[in-house]
JSON list of C-alpha atoms in Angstrom, two decimals:
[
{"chain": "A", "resi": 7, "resn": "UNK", "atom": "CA", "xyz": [6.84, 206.24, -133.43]},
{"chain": "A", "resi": 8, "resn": "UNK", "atom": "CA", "xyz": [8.78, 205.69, -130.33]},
{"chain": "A", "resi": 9, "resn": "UNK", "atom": "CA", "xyz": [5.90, 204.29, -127.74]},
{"chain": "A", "resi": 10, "resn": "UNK", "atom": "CA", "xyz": [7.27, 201.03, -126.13]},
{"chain": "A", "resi": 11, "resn": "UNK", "atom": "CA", "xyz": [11.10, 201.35, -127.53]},
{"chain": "A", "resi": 12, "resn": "UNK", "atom": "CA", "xyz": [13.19, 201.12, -124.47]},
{"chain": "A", "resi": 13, "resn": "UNK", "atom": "CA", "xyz": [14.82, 204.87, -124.67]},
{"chain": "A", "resi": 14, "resn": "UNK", "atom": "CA", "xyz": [16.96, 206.30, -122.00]},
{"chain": "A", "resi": 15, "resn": "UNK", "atom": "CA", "xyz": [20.07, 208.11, -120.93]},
{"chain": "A", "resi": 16, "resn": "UNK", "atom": "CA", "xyz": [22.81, 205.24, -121.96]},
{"chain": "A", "resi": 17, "resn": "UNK", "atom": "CA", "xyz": [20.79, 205.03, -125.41]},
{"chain": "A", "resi": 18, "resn": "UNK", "atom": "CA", "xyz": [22.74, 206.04, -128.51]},
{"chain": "A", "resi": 19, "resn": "UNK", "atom": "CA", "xyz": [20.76, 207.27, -131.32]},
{"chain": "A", "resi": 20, "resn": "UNK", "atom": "CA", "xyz": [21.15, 207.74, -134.68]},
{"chain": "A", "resi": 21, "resn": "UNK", "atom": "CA", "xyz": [18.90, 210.44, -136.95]},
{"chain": "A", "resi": 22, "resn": "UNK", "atom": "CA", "xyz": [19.41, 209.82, -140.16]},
{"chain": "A", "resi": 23, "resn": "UNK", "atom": "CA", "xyz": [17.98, 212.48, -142.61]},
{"chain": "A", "resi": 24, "resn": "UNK", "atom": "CA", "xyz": [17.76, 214.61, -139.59]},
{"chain": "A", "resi": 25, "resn": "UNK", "atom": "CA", "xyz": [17.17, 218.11, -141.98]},
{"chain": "A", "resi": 26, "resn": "UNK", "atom": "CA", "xyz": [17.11, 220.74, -139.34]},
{"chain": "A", "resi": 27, "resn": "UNK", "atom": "CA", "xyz": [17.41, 218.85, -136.34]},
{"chain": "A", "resi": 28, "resn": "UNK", "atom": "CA", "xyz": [13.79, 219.16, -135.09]},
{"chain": "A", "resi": 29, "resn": "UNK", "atom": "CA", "xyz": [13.56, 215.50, -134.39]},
{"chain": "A", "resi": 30, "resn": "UNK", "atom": "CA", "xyz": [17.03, 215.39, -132.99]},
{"chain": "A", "resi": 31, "resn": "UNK", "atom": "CA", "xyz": [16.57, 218.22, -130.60]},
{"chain": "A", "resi": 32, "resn": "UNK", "atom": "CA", "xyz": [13.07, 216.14, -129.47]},
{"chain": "A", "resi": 33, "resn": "UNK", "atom": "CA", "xyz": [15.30, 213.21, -128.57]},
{"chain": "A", "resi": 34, "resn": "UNK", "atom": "CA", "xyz": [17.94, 214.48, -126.67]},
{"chain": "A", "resi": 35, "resn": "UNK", "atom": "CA", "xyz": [15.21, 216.56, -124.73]},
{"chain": "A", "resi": 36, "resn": "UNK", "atom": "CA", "xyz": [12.80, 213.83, -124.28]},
{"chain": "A", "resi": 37, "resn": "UNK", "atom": "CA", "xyz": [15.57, 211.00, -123.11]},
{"chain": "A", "resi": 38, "resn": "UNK", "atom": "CA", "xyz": [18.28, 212.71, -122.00]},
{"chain": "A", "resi": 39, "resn": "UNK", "atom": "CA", "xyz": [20.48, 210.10, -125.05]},
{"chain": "A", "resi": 40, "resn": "UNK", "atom": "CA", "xyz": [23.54, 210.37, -127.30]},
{"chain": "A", "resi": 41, "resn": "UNK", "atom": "CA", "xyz": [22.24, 211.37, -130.25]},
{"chain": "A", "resi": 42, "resn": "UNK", "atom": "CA", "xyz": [24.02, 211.90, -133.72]},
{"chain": "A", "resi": 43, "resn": "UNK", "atom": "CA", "xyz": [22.10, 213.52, -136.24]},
{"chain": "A", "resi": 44, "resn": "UNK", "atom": "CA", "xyz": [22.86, 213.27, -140.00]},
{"chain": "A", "resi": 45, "resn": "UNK", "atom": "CA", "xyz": [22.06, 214.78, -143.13]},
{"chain": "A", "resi": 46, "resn": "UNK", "atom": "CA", "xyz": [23.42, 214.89, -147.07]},
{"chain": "A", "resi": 47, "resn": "UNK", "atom": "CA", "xyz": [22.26, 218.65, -147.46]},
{"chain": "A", "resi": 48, "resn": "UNK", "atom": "CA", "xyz": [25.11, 221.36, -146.17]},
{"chain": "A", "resi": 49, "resn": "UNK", "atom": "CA", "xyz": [22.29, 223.59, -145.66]},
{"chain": "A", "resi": 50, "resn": "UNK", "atom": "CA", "xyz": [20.47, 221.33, -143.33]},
{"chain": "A", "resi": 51, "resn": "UNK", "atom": "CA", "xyz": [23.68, 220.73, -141.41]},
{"chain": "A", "resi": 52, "resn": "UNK", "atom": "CA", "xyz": [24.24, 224.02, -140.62]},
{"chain": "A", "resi": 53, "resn": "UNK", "atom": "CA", "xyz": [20.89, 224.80, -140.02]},
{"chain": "A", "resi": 54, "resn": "UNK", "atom": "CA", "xyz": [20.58, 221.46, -137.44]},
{"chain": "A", "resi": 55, "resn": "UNK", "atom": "CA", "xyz": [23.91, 222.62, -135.46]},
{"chain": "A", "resi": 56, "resn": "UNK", "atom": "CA", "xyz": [22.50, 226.41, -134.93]},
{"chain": "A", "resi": 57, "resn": "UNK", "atom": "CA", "xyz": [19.23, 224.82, -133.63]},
{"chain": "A", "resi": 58, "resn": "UNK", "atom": "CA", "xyz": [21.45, 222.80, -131.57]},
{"chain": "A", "resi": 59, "resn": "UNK", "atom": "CA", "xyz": [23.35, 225.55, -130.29]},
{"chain": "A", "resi": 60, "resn": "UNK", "atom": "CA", "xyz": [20.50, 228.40, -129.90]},
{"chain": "A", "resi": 61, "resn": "UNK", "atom": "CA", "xyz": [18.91, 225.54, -127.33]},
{"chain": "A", "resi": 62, "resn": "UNK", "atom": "CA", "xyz": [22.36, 224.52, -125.69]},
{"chain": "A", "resi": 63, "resn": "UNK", "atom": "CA", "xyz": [21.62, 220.81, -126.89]},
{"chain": "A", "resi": 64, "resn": "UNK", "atom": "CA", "xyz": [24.39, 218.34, -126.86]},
{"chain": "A", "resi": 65, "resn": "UNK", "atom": "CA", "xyz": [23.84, 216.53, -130.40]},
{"chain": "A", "resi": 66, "resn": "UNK", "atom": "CA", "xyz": [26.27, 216.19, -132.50]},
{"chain": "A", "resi": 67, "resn": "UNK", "atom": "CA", "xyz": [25.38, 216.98, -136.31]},
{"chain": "A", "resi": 68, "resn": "UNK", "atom": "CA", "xyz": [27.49, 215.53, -139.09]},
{"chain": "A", "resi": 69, "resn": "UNK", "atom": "CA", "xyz": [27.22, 215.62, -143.13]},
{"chain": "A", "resi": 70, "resn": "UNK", "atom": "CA", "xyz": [26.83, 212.37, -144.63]},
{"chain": "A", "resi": 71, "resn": "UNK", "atom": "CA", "xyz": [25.14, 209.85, -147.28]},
{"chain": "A", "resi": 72, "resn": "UNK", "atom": "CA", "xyz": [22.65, 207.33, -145.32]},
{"chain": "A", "resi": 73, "resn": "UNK", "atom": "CA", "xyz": [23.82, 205.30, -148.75]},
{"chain": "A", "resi": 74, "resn": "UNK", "atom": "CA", "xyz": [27.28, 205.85, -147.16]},
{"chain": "A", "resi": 75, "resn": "UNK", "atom": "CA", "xyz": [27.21, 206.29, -143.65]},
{"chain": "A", "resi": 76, "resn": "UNK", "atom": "CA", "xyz": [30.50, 207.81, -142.25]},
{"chain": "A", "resi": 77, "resn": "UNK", "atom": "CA", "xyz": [30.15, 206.15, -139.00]},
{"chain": "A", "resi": 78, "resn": "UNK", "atom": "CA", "xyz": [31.48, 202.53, -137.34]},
{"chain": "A", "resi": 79, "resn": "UNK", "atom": "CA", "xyz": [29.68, 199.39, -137.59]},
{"chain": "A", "resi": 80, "resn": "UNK", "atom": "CA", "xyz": [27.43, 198.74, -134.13]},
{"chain": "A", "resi": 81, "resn": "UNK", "atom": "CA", "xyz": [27.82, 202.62, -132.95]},
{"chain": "A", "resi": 82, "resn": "UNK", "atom": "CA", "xyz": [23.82, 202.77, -132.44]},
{"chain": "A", "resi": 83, "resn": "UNK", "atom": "CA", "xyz": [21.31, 200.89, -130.11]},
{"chain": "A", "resi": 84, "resn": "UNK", "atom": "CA", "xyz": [18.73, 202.79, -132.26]},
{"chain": "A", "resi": 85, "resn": "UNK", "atom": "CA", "xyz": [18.56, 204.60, -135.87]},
{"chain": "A", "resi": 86, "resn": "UNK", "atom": "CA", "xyz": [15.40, 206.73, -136.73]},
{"chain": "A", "resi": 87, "resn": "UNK", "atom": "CA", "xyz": [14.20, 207.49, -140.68]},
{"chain": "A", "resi": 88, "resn": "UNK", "atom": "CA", "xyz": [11.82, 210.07, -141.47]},
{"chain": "A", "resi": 89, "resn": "UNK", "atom": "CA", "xyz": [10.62, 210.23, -145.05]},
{"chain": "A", "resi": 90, "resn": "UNK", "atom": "CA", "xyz": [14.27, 209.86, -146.51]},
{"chain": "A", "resi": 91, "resn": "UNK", "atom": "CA", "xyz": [14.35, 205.79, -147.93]},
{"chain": "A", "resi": 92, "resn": "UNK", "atom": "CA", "xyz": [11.79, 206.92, -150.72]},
{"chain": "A", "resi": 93, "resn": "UNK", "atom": "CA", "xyz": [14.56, 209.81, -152.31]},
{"chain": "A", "resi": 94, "resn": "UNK", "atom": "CA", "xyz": [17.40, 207.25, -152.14]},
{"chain": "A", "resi": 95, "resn": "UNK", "atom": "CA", "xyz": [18.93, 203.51, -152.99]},
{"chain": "A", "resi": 96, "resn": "UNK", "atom": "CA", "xyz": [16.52, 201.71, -150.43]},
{"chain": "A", "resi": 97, "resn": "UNK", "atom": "CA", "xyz": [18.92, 198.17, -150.83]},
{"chain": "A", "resi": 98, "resn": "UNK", "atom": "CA", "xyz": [21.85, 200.64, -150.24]},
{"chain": "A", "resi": 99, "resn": "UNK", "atom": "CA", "xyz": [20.70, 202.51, -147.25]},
{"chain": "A", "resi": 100, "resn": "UNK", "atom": "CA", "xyz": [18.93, 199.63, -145.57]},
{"chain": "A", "resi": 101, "resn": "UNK", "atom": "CA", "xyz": [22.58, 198.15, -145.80]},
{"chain": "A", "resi": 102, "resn": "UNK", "atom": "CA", "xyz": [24.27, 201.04, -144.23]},
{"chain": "A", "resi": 103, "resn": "UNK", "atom": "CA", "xyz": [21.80, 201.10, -141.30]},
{"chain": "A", "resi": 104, "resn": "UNK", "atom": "CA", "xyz": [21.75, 197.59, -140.60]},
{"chain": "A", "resi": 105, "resn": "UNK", "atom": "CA", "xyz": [25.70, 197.64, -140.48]},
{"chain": "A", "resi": 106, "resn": "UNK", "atom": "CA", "xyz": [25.72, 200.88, -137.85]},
{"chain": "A", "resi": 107, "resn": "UNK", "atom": "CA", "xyz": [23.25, 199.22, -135.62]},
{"chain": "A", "resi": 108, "resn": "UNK", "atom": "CA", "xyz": [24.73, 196.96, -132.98]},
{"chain": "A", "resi": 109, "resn": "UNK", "atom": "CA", "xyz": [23.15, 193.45, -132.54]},
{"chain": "A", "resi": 110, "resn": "UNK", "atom": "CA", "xyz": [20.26, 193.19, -131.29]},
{"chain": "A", "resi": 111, "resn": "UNK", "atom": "CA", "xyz": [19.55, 197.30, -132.04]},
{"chain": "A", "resi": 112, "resn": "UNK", "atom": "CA", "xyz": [16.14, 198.75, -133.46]},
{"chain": "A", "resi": 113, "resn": "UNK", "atom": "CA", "xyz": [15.09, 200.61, -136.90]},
{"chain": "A", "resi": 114, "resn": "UNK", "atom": "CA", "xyz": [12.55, 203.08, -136.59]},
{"chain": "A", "resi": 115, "resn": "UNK", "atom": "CA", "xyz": [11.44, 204.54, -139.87]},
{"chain": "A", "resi": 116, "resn": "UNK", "atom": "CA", "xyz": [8.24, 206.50, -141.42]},
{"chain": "A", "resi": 117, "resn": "UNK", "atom": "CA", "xyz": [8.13, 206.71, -144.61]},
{"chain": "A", "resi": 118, "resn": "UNK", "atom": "CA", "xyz": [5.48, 207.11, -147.74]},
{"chain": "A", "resi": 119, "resn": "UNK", "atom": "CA", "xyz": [3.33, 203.95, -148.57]},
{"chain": "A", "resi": 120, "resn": "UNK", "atom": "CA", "xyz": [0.91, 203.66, -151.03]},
{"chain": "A", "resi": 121, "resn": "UNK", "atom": "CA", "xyz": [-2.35, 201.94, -149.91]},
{"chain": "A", "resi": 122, "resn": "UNK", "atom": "CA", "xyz": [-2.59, 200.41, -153.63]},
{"chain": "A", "resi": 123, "resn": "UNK", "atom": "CA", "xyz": [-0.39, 200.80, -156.97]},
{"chain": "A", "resi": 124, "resn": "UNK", "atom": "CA", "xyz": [-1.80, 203.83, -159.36]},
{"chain": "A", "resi": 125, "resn": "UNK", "atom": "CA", "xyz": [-2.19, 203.19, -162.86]},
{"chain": "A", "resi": 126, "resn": "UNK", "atom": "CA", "xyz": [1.08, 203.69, -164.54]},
{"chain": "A", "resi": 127, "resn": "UNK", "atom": "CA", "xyz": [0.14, 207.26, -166.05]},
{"chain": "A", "resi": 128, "resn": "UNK", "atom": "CA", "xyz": [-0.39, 208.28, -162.28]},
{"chain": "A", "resi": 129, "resn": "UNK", "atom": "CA", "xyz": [2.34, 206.26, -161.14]},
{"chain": "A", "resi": 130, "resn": "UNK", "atom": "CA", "xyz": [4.80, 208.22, -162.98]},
{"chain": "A", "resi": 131, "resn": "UNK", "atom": "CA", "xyz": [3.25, 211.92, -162.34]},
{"chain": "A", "resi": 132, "resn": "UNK", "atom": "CA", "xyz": [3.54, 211.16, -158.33]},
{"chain": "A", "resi": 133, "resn": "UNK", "atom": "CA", "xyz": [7.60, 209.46, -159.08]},
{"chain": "A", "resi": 134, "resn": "UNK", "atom": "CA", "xyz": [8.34, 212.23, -161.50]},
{"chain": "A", "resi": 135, "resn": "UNK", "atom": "CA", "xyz": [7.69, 215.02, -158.94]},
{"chain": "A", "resi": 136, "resn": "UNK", "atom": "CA", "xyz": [9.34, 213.75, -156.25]},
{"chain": "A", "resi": 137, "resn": "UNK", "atom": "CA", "xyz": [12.22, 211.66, -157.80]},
{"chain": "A", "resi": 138, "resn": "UNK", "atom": "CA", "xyz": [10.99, 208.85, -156.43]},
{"chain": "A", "resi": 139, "resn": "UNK", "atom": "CA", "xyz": [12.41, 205.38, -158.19]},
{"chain": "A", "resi": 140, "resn": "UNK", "atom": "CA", "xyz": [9.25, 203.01, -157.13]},
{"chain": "A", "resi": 141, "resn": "UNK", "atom": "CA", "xyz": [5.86, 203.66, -155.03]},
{"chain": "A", "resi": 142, "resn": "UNK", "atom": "CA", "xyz": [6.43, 200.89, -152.51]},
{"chain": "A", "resi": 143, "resn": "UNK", "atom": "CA", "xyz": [3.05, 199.01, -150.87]},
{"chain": "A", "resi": 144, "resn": "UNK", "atom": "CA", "xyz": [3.15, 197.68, -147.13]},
{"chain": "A", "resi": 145, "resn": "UNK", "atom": "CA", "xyz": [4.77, 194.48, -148.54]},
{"chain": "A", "resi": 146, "resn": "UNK", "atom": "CA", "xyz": [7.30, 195.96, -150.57]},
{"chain": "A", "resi": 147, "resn": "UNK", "atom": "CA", "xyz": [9.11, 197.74, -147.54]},
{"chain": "A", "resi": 148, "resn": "UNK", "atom": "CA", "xyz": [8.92, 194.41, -145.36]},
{"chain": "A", "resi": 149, "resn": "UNK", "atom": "CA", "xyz": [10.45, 192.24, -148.49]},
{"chain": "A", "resi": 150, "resn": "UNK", "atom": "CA", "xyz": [13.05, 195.09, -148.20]},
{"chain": "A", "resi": 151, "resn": "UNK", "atom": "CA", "xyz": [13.74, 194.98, -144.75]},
{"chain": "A", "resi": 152, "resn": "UNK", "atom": "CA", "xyz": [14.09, 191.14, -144.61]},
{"chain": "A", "resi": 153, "resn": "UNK", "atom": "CA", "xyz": [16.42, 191.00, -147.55]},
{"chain": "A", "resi": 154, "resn": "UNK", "atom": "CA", "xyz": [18.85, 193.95, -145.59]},
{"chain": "A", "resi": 155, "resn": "UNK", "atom": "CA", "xyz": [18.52, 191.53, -142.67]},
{"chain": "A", "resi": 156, "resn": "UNK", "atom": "CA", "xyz": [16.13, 192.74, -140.35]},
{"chain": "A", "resi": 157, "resn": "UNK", "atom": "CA", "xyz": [13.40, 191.23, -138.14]},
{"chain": "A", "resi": 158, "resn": "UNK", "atom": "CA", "xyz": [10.27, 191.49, -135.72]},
{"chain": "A", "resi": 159, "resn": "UNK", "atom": "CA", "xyz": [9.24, 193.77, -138.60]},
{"chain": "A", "resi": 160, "resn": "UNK", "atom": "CA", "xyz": [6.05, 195.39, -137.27]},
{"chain": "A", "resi": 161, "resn": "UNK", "atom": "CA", "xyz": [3.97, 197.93, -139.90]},
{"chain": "A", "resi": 162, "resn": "UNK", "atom": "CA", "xyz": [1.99, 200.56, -138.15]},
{"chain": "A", "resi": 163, "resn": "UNK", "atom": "CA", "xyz": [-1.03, 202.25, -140.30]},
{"chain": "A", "resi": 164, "resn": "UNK", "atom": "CA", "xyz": [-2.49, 205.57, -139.23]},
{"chain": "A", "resi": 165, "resn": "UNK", "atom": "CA", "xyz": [-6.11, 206.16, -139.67]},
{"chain": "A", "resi": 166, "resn": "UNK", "atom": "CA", "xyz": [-5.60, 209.53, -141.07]},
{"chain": "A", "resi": 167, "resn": "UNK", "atom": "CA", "xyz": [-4.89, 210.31, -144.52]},
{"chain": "A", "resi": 168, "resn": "UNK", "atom": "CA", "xyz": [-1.79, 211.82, -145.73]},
{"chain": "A", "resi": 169, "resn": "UNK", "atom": "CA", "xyz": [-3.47, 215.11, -146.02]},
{"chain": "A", "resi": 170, "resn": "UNK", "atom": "CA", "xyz": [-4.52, 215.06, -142.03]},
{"chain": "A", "resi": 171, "resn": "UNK", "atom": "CA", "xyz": [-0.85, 214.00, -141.10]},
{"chain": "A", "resi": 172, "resn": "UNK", "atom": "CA", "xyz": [0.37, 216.45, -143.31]},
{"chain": "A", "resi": 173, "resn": "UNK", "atom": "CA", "xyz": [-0.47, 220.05, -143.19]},
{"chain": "A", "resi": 174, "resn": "UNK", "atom": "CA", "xyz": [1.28, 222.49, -144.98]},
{"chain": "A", "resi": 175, "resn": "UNK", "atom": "CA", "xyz": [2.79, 225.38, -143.72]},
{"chain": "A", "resi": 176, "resn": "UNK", "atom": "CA", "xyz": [2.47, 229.06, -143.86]},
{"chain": "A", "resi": 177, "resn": "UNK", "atom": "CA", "xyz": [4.69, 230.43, -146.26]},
{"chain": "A", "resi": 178, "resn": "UNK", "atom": "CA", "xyz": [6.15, 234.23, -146.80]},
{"chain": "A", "resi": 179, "resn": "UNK", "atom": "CA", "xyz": [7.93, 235.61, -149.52]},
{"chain": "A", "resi": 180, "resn": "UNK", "atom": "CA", "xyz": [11.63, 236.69, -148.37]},
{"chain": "A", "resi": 181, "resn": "UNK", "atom": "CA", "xyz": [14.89, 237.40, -149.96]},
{"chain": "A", "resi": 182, "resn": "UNK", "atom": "CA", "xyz": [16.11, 233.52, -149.17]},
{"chain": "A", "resi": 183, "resn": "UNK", "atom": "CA", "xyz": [13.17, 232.13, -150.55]},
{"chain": "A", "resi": 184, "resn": "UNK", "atom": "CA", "xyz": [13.12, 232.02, -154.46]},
{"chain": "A", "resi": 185, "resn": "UNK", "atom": "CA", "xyz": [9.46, 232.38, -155.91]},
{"chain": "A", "resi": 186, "resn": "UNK", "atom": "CA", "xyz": [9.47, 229.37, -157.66]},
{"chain": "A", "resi": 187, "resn": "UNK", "atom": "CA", "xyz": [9.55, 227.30, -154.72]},
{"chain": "A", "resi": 188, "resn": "UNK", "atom": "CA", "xyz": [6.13, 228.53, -153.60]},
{"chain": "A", "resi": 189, "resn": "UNK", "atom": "CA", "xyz": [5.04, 226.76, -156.85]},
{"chain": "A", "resi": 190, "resn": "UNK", "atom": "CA", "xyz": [6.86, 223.52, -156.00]},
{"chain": "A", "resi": 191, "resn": "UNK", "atom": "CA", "xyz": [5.23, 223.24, -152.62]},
{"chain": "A", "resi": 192, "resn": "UNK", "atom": "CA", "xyz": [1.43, 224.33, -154.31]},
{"chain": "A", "resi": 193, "resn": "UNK", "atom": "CA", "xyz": [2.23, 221.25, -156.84]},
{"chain": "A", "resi": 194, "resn": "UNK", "atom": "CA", "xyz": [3.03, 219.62, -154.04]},
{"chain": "A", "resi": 195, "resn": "UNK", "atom": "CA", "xyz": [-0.02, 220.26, -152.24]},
{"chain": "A", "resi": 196, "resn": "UNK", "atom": "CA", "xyz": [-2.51, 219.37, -154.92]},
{"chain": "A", "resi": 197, "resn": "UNK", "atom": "CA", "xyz": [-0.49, 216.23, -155.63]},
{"chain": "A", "resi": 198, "resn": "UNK", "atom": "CA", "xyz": [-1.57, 214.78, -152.28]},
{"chain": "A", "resi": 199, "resn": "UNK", "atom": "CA", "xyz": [-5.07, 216.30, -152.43]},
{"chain": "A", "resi": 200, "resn": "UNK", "atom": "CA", "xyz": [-5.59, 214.42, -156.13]},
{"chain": "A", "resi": 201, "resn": "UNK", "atom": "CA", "xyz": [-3.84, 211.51, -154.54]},
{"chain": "A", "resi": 202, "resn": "UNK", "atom": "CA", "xyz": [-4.77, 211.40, -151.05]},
{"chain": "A", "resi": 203, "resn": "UNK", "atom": "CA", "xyz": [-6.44, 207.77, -151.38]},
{"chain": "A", "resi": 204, "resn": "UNK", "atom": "CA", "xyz": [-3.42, 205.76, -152.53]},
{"chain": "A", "resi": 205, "resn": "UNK", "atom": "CA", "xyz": [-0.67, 208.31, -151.12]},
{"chain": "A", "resi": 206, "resn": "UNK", "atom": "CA", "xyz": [-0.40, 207.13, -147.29]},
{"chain": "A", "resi": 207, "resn": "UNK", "atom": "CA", "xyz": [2.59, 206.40, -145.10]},
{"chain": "A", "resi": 208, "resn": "UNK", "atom": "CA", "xyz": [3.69, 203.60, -142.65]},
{"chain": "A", "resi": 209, "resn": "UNK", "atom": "CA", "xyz": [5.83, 203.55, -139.22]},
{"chain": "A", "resi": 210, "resn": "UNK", "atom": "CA", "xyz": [8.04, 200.12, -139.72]},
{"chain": "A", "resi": 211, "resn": "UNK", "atom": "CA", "xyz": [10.42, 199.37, -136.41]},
{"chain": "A", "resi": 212, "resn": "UNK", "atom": "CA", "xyz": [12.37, 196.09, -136.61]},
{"chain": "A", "resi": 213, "resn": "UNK", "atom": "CA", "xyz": [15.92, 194.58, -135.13]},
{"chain": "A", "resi": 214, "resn": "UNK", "atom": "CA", "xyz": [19.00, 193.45, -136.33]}
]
């Protein structure tokens, strides 16, 4: 997602949906930048900031809505989405991102893409499970983009299918972990196996 984006140690960086602060952690690693991570979930917060602190990285973690971002407008030369537009107001959040980044600052985001439209009986099996609102094709997110403002919209497809990109992991029954959600993540699983030729994703990077 990041090959030829001009990252370094002056570079401020925004993760939005950051969840546990994997990505985050990568960034401020990798570049040596000023990276804020940000997530809705208190769990994920606190889970990001002990990450954070068990490696002695300096990112900051804050709660927040990316339909509401609690930040200035122009703060970020960059702001990274993984697989959070699809659970959320996409006009909304598109706004909110556009408005943090400064001019001239880039919008790196991966996020699910269907390679065609399912009939509707399948269409609403794959939004009810997820909570999705829509099941957006390639065109759908760069219509999107345009409309929040954005340009040099590029659309990267991987050859692999969802299922490839996607493995799922190990899972162990503990005293945290309610039962039911090992059924969630099997339904999960077979969703993408039943659906694995129209359920895809796309990396999108464009400027404001």
């Amino acid at each position: 997602m990041l090959m030829g984006e001009q990252i370094g140690q002056t570079s401020t960086i925004l993760d939005v949906g950051c969840g546990t602060g994997q990505t985050a952690a990568f960034l401020a690693l990798q570049y040596g930048a000023d990276i804020t991570g940000m997530d809705i979930n208190p769990i994920m917060v606190e889970k990001a900031k002990n990450r954070m602190a068990a490696h002695q990285v300096p990112v900051k973690i804050i709660l927040g809505s990316i339909e509401d971002i609690p930040l200035e407008d122009g703060s970020f030369d960059f702001v990274l989405s993984e697989s959070v537009l699809s659970f959320v107001n996409k006009q909304k959040a598109l706004q909110e991102i556009y408005r943090v980044l400064r001019s001239g600052g880039r919008f790196i985001v991966n996020e699910l893409t269907v390679n065609k439209q399912p009939d509707p009986k399948d269409a609403e099996e794959i939004k009810a499970f997820y909570g999705f609102d829509s099941l957006p094709l390639e065109l759908d997110w760069k219509v999107l983009l345009e409309q929040a403002g954005f340009k040099n919209i590029a659309i990267n497809r991987n050859g692999q299918s969802i299922l490839q990109t996607h493995q799922m992991p190990e899972f162990h029954y503990s005293d945290v972990i309610e039962p039911n959600l090992f059924e969630v993540f099997n339904q999960h699983y077979m969703i993408m196996l039943k659906y694995q030729d129209i359920l895809s994703y796309r990396v999108l990077t464009c400027t404001k």
